[in-house]
PDB file of C-alpha atoms in Angstrom:
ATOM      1  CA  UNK A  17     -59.050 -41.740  11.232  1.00  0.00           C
ATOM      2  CA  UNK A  18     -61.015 -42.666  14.363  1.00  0.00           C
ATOM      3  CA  UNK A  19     -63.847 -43.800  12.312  1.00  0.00           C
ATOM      4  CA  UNK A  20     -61.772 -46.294  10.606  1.00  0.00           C
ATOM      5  CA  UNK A  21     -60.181 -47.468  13.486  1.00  0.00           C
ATOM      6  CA  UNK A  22     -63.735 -48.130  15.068  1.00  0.00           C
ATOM      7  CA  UNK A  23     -64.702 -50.290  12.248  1.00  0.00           C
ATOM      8  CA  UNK A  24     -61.939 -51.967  11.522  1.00  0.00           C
ATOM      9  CA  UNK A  25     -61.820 -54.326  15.110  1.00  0.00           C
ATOM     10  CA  UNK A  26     -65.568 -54.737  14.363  1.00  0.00           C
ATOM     11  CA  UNK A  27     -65.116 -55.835  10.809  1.00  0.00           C
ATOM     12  CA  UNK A  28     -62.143 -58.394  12.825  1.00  0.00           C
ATOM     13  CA  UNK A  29     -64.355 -59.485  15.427  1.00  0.00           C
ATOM     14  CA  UNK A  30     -67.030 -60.485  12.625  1.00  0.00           C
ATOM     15  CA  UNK A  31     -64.407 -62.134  10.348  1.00  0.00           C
ATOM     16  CA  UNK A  32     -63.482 -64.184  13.572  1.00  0.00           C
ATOM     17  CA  UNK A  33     -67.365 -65.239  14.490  1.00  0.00           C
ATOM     18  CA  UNK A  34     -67.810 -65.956  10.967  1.00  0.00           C
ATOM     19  CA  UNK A  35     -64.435 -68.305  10.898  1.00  0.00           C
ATOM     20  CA  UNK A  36     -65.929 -70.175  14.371  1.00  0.00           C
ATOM     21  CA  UNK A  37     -69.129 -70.945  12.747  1.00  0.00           C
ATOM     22  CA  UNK A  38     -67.802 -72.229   9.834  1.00  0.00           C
ATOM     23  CA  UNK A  39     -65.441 -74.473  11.970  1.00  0.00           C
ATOM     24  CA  UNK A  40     -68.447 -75.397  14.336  1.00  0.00           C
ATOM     25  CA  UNK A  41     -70.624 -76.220  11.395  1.00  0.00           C
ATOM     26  CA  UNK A  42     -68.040 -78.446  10.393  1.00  0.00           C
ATOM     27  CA  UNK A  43     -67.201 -80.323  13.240  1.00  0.00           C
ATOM     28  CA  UNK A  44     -71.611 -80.929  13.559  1.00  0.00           C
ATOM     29  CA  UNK A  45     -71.311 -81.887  10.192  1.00  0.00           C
ATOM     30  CA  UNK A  46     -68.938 -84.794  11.248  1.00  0.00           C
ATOM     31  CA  UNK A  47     -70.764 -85.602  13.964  1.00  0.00           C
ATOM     32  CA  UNK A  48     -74.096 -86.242  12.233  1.00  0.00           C
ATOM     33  CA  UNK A  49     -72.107 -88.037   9.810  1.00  0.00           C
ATOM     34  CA  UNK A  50     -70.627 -90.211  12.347  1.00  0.00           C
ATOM     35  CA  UNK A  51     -74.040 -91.036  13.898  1.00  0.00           C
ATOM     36  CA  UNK A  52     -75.323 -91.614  10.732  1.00  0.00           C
ATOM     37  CA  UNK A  53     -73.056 -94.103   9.942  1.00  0.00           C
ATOM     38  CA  UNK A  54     -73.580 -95.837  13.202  1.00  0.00           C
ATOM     39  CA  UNK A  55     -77.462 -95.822  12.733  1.00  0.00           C
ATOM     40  CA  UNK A  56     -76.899 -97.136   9.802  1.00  0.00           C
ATOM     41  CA  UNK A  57     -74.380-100.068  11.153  1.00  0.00           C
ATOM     42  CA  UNK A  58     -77.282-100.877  14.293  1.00  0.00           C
ATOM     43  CA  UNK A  59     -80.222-100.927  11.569  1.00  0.00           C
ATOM     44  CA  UNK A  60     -78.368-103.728   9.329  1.00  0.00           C
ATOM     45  CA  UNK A  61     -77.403-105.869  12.400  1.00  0.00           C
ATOM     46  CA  UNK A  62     -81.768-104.829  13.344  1.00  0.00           C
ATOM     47  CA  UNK A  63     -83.009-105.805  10.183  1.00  0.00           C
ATOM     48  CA  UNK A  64     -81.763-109.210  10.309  1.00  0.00           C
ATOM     49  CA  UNK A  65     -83.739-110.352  13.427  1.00  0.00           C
ATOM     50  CA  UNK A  66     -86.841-108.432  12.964  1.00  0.00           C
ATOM     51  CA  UNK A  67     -88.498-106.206  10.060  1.00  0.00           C
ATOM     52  CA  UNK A  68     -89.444-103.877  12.274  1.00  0.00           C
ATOM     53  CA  UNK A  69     -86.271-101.632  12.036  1.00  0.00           C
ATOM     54  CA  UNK A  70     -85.996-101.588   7.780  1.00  0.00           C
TER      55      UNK A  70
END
């Protein structure tokens, strides 16, 4: 019995790390979407002034 009860909170405590790094990795995800985009947006307004920026 005390064996299992010492790896069960550990296998918990993983399970939980492993559900905030997914989440994390998510929420990065957006966010290098999201500045994507917006490079994206400044390099079309760029590209029409100078061809520096294409």
């Amino acid at each position: 019995l005390s064996e299992g009860n010492r790896t069960r909170p550990d296998k918990l405590e993983r399970d939980l790390v492993l559900k905030n790094l997914l989440h994390c990795q998510k929420e990065v995800c957006t966010l290098l979407e999201k500045m994507r985009h917006l490079a994206r947006k400044k390099g079309r307004k760029c590209s029409g002034k100078s061809s520096r920026w294409e």
